[in-house]
mmCIF file of C-alpha atoms in Angstrom:
data_model
loop_
_atom_site.group_PDB
_atom_site.id
_atom_site.type_symbol
_atom_site.label_atom_id
_atom_site.label_comp_id
_atom_site.label_asym_id
_atom_site.label_seq_id
_atom_site.Cartn_x
_atom_site.Cartn_y
_atom_site.Cartn_z
ATOM 1 C CA MET G 1 63.846 -18.144 24.891
ATOM 2 C CA GLN G 2 63.380 -21.623 23.432
ATOM 3 C CA LYS G 3 67.111 -22.002 23.296
ATOM 4 C CA GLU G 4 67.381 -21.007 26.934
ATOM 5 C CA LEU G 5 64.675 -23.382 27.923
ATOM 6 C CA LYS G 6 66.309 -26.221 26.126
ATOM 7 C CA GLU G 7 69.625 -25.473 27.848
ATOM 8 C CA LEU G 8 67.788 -25.365 31.146
ATOM 9 C CA LYS G 9 66.156 -28.738 30.532
ATOM 10 C CA GLU G 10 69.528 -30.177 29.784
ATOM 11 C CA LYS G 11 70.864 -28.855 33.089
ATOM 12 C CA VAL G 12 67.887 -29.802 35.272
ATOM 13 C CA ILE G 13 66.787 -33.302 35.832
ATOM 14 C CA THR G 14 63.488 -34.333 37.500
ATOM 15 C CA VAL G 15 63.999 -36.812 40.335
ATOM 16 C CA ASP G 16 60.861 -36.441 42.408
ATOM 17 C CA PHE G 17 61.099 -40.133 43.376
ATOM 18 C CA LEU G 18 64.118 -39.158 45.502
ATOM 19 C CA THR G 19 62.438 -36.432 47.524
ATOM 20 C CA SER G 20 61.529 -38.602 50.656
ATOM 21 C CA TYR G 21 65.080 -40.146 50.820
ATOM 22 C CA SER G 22 66.722 -36.699 50.212
ATOM 23 C CA GLU G 23 64.736 -35.311 53.064
ATOM 24 C CA SER G 24 66.177 -37.972 55.460
ATOM 25 C CA VAL G 25 69.690 -37.418 54.184
ATOM 26 C CA SER G 26 69.405 -33.676 54.578
ATOM 27 C CA ALA G 27 68.202 -34.027 58.181
ATOM 28 C CA TYR G 28 71.015 -36.335 58.889
ATOM 29 C CA LEU G 29 73.794 -34.157 57.416
ATOM 30 C CA LYS G 30 72.389 -31.118 59.222
ATOM 31 C CA TYR G 31 72.347 -33.050 62.505
ATOM 32 C CA CYS G 32 76.011 -34.122 61.991
ATOM 33 C CA GLN G 33 76.872 -30.358 61.306
ATOM 34 C CA GLN G 34 75.290 -29.485 64.582
ATOM 35 C CA VAL G 35 77.509 -32.100 66.389
ATOM 36 C CA SER G 36 80.588 -30.534 64.946
ATOM 37 C CA SER G 37 79.335 -27.032 65.780
ATOM 38 C CA ASP G 38 78.831 -28.182 69.401
ATOM 39 C CA ALA G 39 82.406 -29.401 69.452
ATOM 40 C CA TYR G 40 83.838 -26.080 68.231
ATOM 41 C CA ASN G 41 81.665 -24.180 70.730
ATOM 42 C CA PHE G 42 82.906 -26.454 73.473
ATOM 43 C CA PHE G 43 86.501 -25.819 72.445
ATOM 44 C CA ASN G 44 85.990 -22.076 72.375
ATOM 45 C CA LYS G 45 84.451 -22.198 75.892
ATOM 46 C CA ILE G 46 87.447 -24.159 77.248
ATOM 47 C CA ASN G 47 89.929 -21.923 75.378
ATOM 48 C CA GLN G 48 88.442 -18.824 77.109
ATOM 49 C CA GLN G 49 88.474 -20.427 80.561
ATOM 50 C CA ASN G 50 91.380 -22.807 80.551
ATOM 51 C CA PRO G 51 93.692 -22.553 77.556
ATOM 52 C CA LYS G 52 95.901 -25.378 78.751
ATOM 53 C CA GLN G 53 92.969 -27.899 78.545
ATOM 54 C CA ALA G 54 92.078 -26.454 75.138
ATOM 55 C CA PHE G 55 95.290 -27.965 73.695
ATOM 56 C CA VAL G 56 93.862 -31.442 73.585
ATOM 57 C CA ALA G 57 90.378 -30.339 72.387
ATOM 58 C CA GLY G 58 92.087 -28.380 69.679
ATOM 59 C CA HIS G 59 94.065 -31.465 68.468
ATOM 60 C CA LEU G 60 90.835 -33.518 68.398
ATOM 61 C CA LEU G 61 89.250 -30.880 66.279
ATOM 62 C CA MET G 62 92.186 -30.703 63.982
ATOM 63 C CA LYS G 63 92.106 -34.432 63.407
ATOM 64 C CA PHE G 64 88.420 -34.152 62.564
ATOM 65 C CA GLN G 65 88.903 -31.178 60.221
ATOM 66 C CA ASN G 66 91.822 -33.026 58.411
ATOM 67 C CA GLY G 67 89.523 -36.044 57.930
ATOM 68 C CA VAL G 68 86.572 -34.074 56.409
ATOM 69 C CA ASN G 69 88.371 -31.364 54.433
ATOM 70 C CA SER G 70 88.288 -33.314 51.225
ATOM 71 C CA ILE G 71 84.642 -34.512 51.660
ATOM 72 C CA PRO G 72 82.157 -32.516 49.437
ATOM 73 C CA VAL G 73 79.574 -32.328 52.229
ATOM 74 C CA GLY G 74 78.314 -28.852 51.280
ATOM 75 C CA ASP G 75 77.797 -29.729 47.582
ATOM 76 C CA TRP G 76 75.800 -32.857 48.360
ATOM 77 C CA LEU G 77 73.782 -31.164 51.104
ATOM 78 C CA ARG G 78 72.681 -28.513 48.527
ATOM 79 C CA THR G 79 71.822 -31.340 46.111
ATOM 80 C CA VAL G 80 69.648 -33.197 48.520
ATOM 81 C CA GLN G 81 67.997 -30.025 49.736
ATOM 82 C CA ASP G 82 67.168 -29.043 46.116
ATOM 83 C CA ILE G 83 65.661 -32.447 45.490
ATOM 84 C CA LYS G 84 63.760 -32.341 48.793
ATOM 85 C CA ASP G 85 62.351 -28.850 48.039
ATOM 86 C CA SER G 86 61.716 -29.138 44.231
ATOM 87 C CA GLY G 87 62.055 -32.743 43.087
ATOM 88 C CA ALA G 88 64.742 -31.696 40.744
ATOM 89 C CA THR G 89 68.502 -31.122 40.673
ATOM 90 C CA THR G 90 71.186 -29.546 38.491
ATOM 91 C CA ASN G 91 73.937 -31.962 39.827
ATOM 92 C CA ARG G 92 75.889 -32.873 36.704
ATOM 93 C CA GLN G 93 77.285 -35.981 38.214
ATOM 94 C CA LEU G 94 73.796 -37.281 38.876
ATOM 95 C CA ALA G 95 72.677 -36.215 35.317
ATOM 96 C CA ARG G 96 75.545 -38.213 33.762
ATOM 97 C CA SER G 97 74.975 -41.231 35.911
ATOM 98 C CA PHE G 98 71.179 -41.246 35.329
ATOM 99 C CA SER G 99 71.493 -40.791 31.631
ATOM 100 C CA GLN G 100 72.521 -44.421 31.383
ATOM 101 C CA ILE G 101 69.754 -45.714 33.680
ATOM 102 C CA GLN G 102 66.060 -46.056 32.803
ATOM 103 C CA ASN G 103 64.472 -47.532 35.944
ATOM 104 C CA ASP G 104 63.703 -45.181 38.943
ATOM 105 C CA GLY G 105 64.572 -47.980 41.339
ATOM 106 C CA ASP G 106 68.016 -48.309 39.793
ATOM 107 C CA LYS G 107 68.462 -44.588 39.804
ATOM 108 C CA GLN G 108 67.831 -44.482 43.494
ATOM 109 C CA LYS G 109 70.398 -47.200 44.027
ATOM 110 C CA GLU G 110 72.963 -45.182 42.059
ATOM 111 C CA PHE G 111 72.028 -42.098 44.037
ATOM 112 C CA GLN G 112 72.689 -43.992 47.255
ATOM 113 C CA ARG G 113 75.972 -45.420 45.920
ATOM 114 C CA LEU G 114 77.252 -41.946 45.159
ATOM 115 C CA LEU G 115 76.150 -40.478 48.445
ATOM 116 C CA PHE G 116 77.662 -43.276 50.456
ATOM 117 C CA SER G 117 81.015 -43.414 48.492
ATOM 118 C CA GLU G 118 81.525 -39.574 48.251
ATOM 119 C CA VAL G 119 80.096 -38.347 51.604
ATOM 120 C CA LEU G 120 78.148 -40.461 54.023
ATOM 121 C CA ILE G 121 80.643 -43.159 54.967
ATOM 122 C CA LYS G 122 83.698 -40.952 55.623
ATOM 123 C CA TYR G 123 81.806 -38.091 57.091
ATOM 124 C CA SER G 124 79.736 -40.197 59.498
ATOM 125 C CA SER G 125 82.895 -41.977 60.684
ATOM 126 C CA ASN G 126 84.699 -38.746 61.372
ATOM 127 C CA ILE G 127 81.672 -37.206 63.177
ATOM 128 C CA LEU G 128 81.211 -40.239 65.346
ATOM 129 C CA ILE G 129 84.931 -40.343 66.222
ATOM 130 C CA LEU G 130 84.778 -36.701 67.291
ATOM 131 C CA ALA G 131 81.631 -37.226 69.361
ATOM 132 C CA GLU G 132 83.102 -40.331 71.030
ATOM 133 C CA ALA G 133 86.394 -38.498 71.900
ATOM 134 C CA PHE G 134 84.588 -35.480 73.406
ATOM 135 C CA LYS G 135 82.209 -37.766 75.338
ATOM 136 C CA ASN G 136 85.303 -39.333 76.966
ATOM 137 C CA PHE G 137 87.018 -35.993 77.521
ATOM 138 C CA SER G 138 87.860 -36.960 81.136
ATOM 139 C CA HIS G 139 90.415 -39.426 79.792
ATOM 140 C CA PHE G 140 92.239 -36.611 78.128
ATOM 141 C CA GLN G 141 92.974 -35.091 81.578
ATOM 142 C CA GLY G 142 90.123 -32.633 81.274
ATOM 143 C CA SER G 143 88.733 -30.999 84.410
ATOM 144 C CA VAL G 144 85.678 -32.508 86.067
ATOM 145 C CA GLU G 145 83.432 -29.594 85.120
ATOM 146 C CA PHE G 146 84.330 -29.638 81.444
ATOM 147 C CA SER G 147 84.417 -33.485 81.246
ATOM 148 C CA ASN G 148 80.857 -33.816 82.765
ATOM 149 C CA GLU G 149 79.570 -31.139 80.321
ATOM 150 C CA ALA G 150 81.117 -32.942 77.356
ATOM 151 C CA GLN G 151 79.847 -36.304 78.391
ATOM 152 C CA ASN G 152 76.293 -34.823 78.774
ATOM 153 C CA ILE G 153 76.423 -33.206 75.401
ATOM 154 C CA PHE G 154 78.068 -35.763 73.281
ATOM 155 C CA GLY G 155 76.707 -38.776 75.174
ATOM 156 C CA LYS G 156 73.332 -37.702 73.795
ATOM 157 C CA HIS G 157 74.655 -37.032 70.279
ATOM 158 C CA ILE G 158 76.103 -40.540 69.804
ATOM 159 C CA PRO G 159 72.857 -42.541 69.765
ATOM 160 C CA GLU G 160 71.198 -39.850 67.670
ATOM 161 C CA ILE G 161 73.947 -40.095 65.072
ATOM 162 C CA ILE G 162 73.675 -43.928 64.975
ATOM 163 C CA ASN G 163 69.859 -43.890 64.762
ATOM 164 C CA LYS G 164 69.628 -41.157 62.167
ATOM 165 C CA ALA G 165 72.251 -42.961 60.113
ATOM 166 C CA LYS G 166 70.089 -46.090 60.169
ATOM 167 C CA SER G 167 67.227 -44.067 58.798
ATOM 168 C CA ILE G 168 69.175 -43.501 55.569
ATOM 169 C CA GLY G 169 70.446 -47.089 55.350
ATOM 170 C CA LEU G 170 73.813 -46.576 57.008
ATOM 171 C CA GLU G 171 74.670 -49.011 59.763
ATOM 172 C CA LEU G 172 77.636 -47.747 61.801
ATOM 173 C CA LYS G 173 79.624 -50.414 63.670
ATOM 174 C CA TYR G 174 79.953 -48.470 66.946
ATOM 175 C CA VAL G 175 82.552 -49.333 69.610
ATOM 176 C CA SER G 176 83.340 -47.468 72.770
ATOM 177 C CA LEU G 177 86.728 -45.851 73.374
ATOM 178 C CA PHE G 178 88.885 -47.270 76.175
ATOM 179 C CA GLU G 179 86.906 -50.496 76.472
ATOM 180 C CA SER G 180 88.268 -53.949 75.882
ATOM 181 C CA TRP G 181 88.396 -54.873 72.258
ATOM 182 C CA GLU G 182 87.201 -58.365 73.143
ATOM 183 C CA LYS G 183 83.741 -56.911 73.618
ATOM 184 C CA TYR G 184 83.683 -56.233 69.935
ATOM 185 C CA ILE G 185 85.267 -59.386 68.467
ATOM 186 C CA GLY G 186 84.385 -59.856 64.823
ATOM 187 C CA GLN G 187 83.684 -56.198 64.119
ATOM 188 C CA VAL G 188 87.040 -54.531 64.925
ATOM 189 C CA GLU G 189 90.570 -54.736 63.486
ATOM 190 C CA ASP G 190 93.714 -53.382 64.971
ATOM 191 C CA ASN G 191 95.892 -51.588 62.466
ATOM 192 C CA GLY G 192 98.917 -51.670 64.781
ATOM 193 C CA GLY G 193 99.676 -47.995 64.262
ATOM 194 C CA GLU G 194 100.754 -45.228 66.634
ATOM 195 C CA ARG G 195 98.220 -43.030 68.434
ATOM 196 C CA SER G 196 97.730 -39.533 67.163
ATOM 197 C CA ILE G 197 98.862 -36.522 69.188
ATOM 198 C CA ALA G 198 95.701 -36.001 71.257
ATOM 199 C CA TYR G 199 95.695 -39.647 72.330
ATOM 200 C CA LYS G 200 99.347 -40.212 73.002
ATOM 201 C CA ASP G 201 99.428 -38.880 76.602
ATOM 202 C CA ILE G 202 96.515 -40.963 77.824
ATOM 203 C CA THR G 203 97.806 -43.270 80.502
ATOM 204 C CA ASN G 204 96.461 -45.967 82.827
ATOM 205 C CA LEU G 205 94.806 -47.891 79.945
ATOM 206 C CA GLU G 206 94.463 -51.618 80.331
ATOM 207 C CA LYS G 207 96.326 -53.742 77.828
ATOM 208 C CA GLY G 208 93.961 -54.650 75.044
ATOM 209 C CA SER G 209 91.671 -51.647 75.446
ATOM 210 C CA ILE G 210 90.717 -49.512 72.543
ATOM 211 C CA ALA G 211 93.195 -46.554 72.723
ATOM 212 C CA GLU G 212 91.924 -44.801 69.520
ATOM 213 C CA ILE G 213 89.412 -45.270 66.840
ATOM 214 C CA VAL G 214 90.835 -44.786 63.307
ATOM 215 C CA SER G 215 87.536 -45.302 61.376
ATOM 216 C CA PHE G 216 84.149 -46.735 62.138
ATOM 217 C CA GLY G 217 83.155 -49.761 60.049
ATOM 218 C CA VAL G 218 79.838 -49.571 58.078
ATOM 219 C CA LYS G 219 77.266 -51.684 56.323
ATOM 220 C CA THR G 220 75.339 -50.087 53.563
ATOM 221 C CA PRO G 221 72.702 -51.071 50.894
ATOM 222 C CA PRO G 222 75.238 -50.672 48.079
ATOM 223 C CA GLY G 223 77.168 -53.553 49.550
ATOM 224 C CA ASP G 224 79.779 -51.938 51.853
ATOM 225 C CA ASP G 225 80.594 -54.099 54.826
ATOM 226 C CA THR G 226 83.812 -53.009 56.683
ATOM 227 C CA LYS G 227 85.198 -53.428 60.234
ATOM 228 C CA THR G 228 85.945 -50.611 62.659
ATOM 229 C CA ILE G 229 89.671 -49.897 62.624
ATOM 230 C CA ILE G 230 91.252 -49.367 66.045
ATOM 231 C CA ILE G 231 94.586 -48.877 67.820
ATOM 232 C CA LEU G 232 95.088 -51.019 70.934
ATOM 233 C CA ALA G 233 96.806 -50.026 74.169
#
């Protein structure tokens, strides 16, 4: 029993100083998952009623899924939920990182650094790109009925994503699709690439408008400060 207790102590680390922050991160990640769930439900509804229009929604979701497949969202969500509920974790990566750090404040900084680098930056960018695309579904030749529904649902999600991200220290450099890039001078950068499949057939865009968002720029406590990458019409 003593041996088992010793092994358990080696696996479990107490991090009760991270409970409050973990609660905020958990709430944010769960909200982002709800946004993606709404997008899939919206696609399923279109697919049942108008399969032709589901083509574009499907490609938007494929782009999103390809962007998040390699992000260990589930693993980190379990970690922050464990910390929120018990003040402890069995996350080996955290255990290794914290073994070299004595101060709780520095441990929290390392915790944030890992979260931002492994999950929060890329996942937040992909979620916001998805929500922004569905909010502007009318530009993808969607019917008035579906476009209005999407604008209503995802138009509400976007400010929530941005505000909830701020609560965990993540500033997303939001820009609106199909608006002039000049409105966002200083925070955007054109990568000069070609538009992805779902965006290629969008016509009647004014020259210099944002035809697609590749990734949203961020500013974080660990020191990240990047521009939003776009493709211009």
